């Protein structure tokens, strides 16, 4: 049962709604079925990408991507 975020086209209220099965959602303020689905903050955060550290060329001894001197081999 997903939770969706909506904006009502009639009264402009914004809200979250738990949608079950084939249920057709309606605005809790004015009961209008004219809704626009919005991007969920949770969904947007779920696709965040963690940056990979860039410290130059890999170490020639061990291949550590952090570069020469990053491991105990050199």
mmCIF file of C-alpha atoms in Angstrom:
data_model
loop_
_atom_site.group_PDB
_atom_site.id
_atom_site.type_symbol
_atom_site.label_atom_id
_atom_site.label_comp_id
_atom_site.label_asym_id
_atom_site.label_seq_id
_atom_site.Cartn_x
_atom_site.Cartn_y
_atom_site.Cartn_z
ATOM 1 C CA UNK A 1 0.000 0.000 0.000
ATOM 2 C CA UNK A 2 1.978 2.994 -1.226
ATOM 3 C CA UNK A 3 1.726 6.521 0.121
ATOM 4 C CA UNK A 4 1.484 9.144 -2.617
ATOM 5 C CA UNK A 5 1.774 12.936 -2.476
ATOM 6 C CA UNK A 6 -0.858 14.944 -4.321
ATOM 7 C CA UNK A 7 -1.831 18.534 -5.130
ATOM 8 C CA UNK A 8 -5.533 19.262 -5.672
ATOM 9 C CA UNK A 9 -6.275 21.077 -8.940
ATOM 10 C CA UNK A 10 -9.431 22.674 -7.498
ATOM 11 C CA UNK A 11 -8.534 23.930 -3.987
ATOM 12 C CA UNK A 12 -4.698 23.797 -4.340
ATOM 13 C CA UNK A 13 -4.202 21.843 -1.102
ATOM 14 C CA UNK A 14 -1.230 19.464 -0.905
ATOM 15 C CA UNK A 15 -1.405 16.203 1.010
ATOM 16 C CA UNK A 16 -0.199 12.612 1.339
ATOM 17 C CA UNK A 17 -2.587 9.729 0.886
ATOM 18 C CA UNK A 18 -2.393 5.982 1.448
ATOM 19 C CA UNK A 19 -3.819 4.355 -1.693
ATOM 20 C CA UNK A 20 -5.134 0.805 -1.406
ATOM 21 C CA UNK A 21 -5.645 -1.449 -4.436
ATOM 22 C CA UNK A 22 -7.841 0.136 -7.115
ATOM 23 C CA UNK A 23 -9.037 2.940 -4.816
ATOM 24 C CA UNK A 24 -9.480 6.281 -6.632
ATOM 25 C CA UNK A 25 -8.047 9.085 -4.464
ATOM 26 C CA UNK A 26 -9.900 12.326 -3.738
ATOM 27 C CA UNK A 27 -8.892 15.563 -2.009
ATOM 28 C CA UNK A 28 -9.572 15.424 1.758
ATOM 29 C CA UNK A 29 -10.417 19.188 1.773
ATOM 30 C CA UNK A 30 -12.896 19.504 -1.099
ATOM 31 C CA UNK A 31 -13.383 15.835 -2.194
ATOM 32 C CA UNK A 32 -12.361 16.665 -5.778
ATOM 33 C CA UNK A 33 -10.922 13.769 -7.797
ATOM 34 C CA UNK A 34 -8.839 16.229 -9.879
ATOM 35 C CA UNK A 35 -5.410 15.517 -8.374
ATOM 36 C CA UNK A 36 -1.863 15.911 -9.605
ATOM 37 C CA UNK A 37 0.682 13.367 -8.365
ATOM 38 C CA UNK A 38 3.805 15.002 -6.955
ATOM 39 C CA UNK A 39 7.314 13.663 -6.485
ATOM 40 C CA UNK A 40 7.646 12.152 -3.062
ATOM 41 C CA UNK A 41 10.530 13.425 -0.930
ATOM 42 C CA UNK A 42 11.187 9.833 0.056
ATOM 43 C CA UNK A 43 11.347 8.690 -3.562
ATOM 44 C CA UNK A 44 13.639 11.491 -4.554
ATOM 45 C CA UNK A 45 15.976 10.754 -1.619
ATOM 46 C CA UNK A 46 15.997 7.062 -2.480
ATOM 47 C CA UNK A 47 17.847 7.693 -5.724
ATOM 48 C CA UNK A 48 20.603 9.823 -4.221
ATOM 49 C CA UNK A 49 24.054 8.999 -5.528
ATOM 50 C CA UNK A 50 27.070 8.914 -3.241
ATOM 51 C CA UNK A 51 30.056 10.614 -4.884
ATOM 52 C CA UNK A 52 33.194 8.544 -5.397
ATOM 53 C CA UNK A 53 36.316 10.164 -3.911
ATOM 54 C CA UNK A 54 38.805 11.298 -6.516
ATOM 55 C CA UNK A 55 42.317 11.600 -5.234
ATOM 56 C CA UNK A 56 44.299 11.266 -8.432
ATOM 57 C CA UNK A 57 45.737 8.187 -10.106
ATOM 58 C CA UNK A 58 45.536 4.763 -8.456
ATOM 59 C CA UNK A 59 48.478 3.545 -6.419
ATOM 60 C CA UNK A 60 51.047 1.685 -8.528
ATOM 61 C CA UNK A 61 51.749 -0.868 -5.776
ATOM 62 C CA UNK A 62 48.291 -2.036 -4.778
ATOM 63 C CA UNK A 63 45.795 -0.262 -7.073
ATOM 64 C CA UNK A 64 44.090 1.619 -4.224
ATOM 65 C CA UNK A 65 41.912 4.319 -5.894
ATOM 66 C CA UNK A 66 42.868 6.831 -3.178
ATOM 67 C CA UNK A 67 46.348 7.074 -4.683
ATOM 68 C CA UNK A 68 49.945 6.508 -3.600
ATOM 69 C CA UNK A 69 50.492 6.347 0.154
ATOM 70 C CA UNK A 70 46.884 5.394 0.947
ATOM 71 C CA UNK A 71 47.739 1.838 2.037
ATOM 72 C CA UNK A 72 50.450 0.213 4.106
ATOM 73 C CA UNK A 73 52.329 -1.146 1.043
ATOM 74 C CA UNK A 74 54.087 2.160 0.295
#
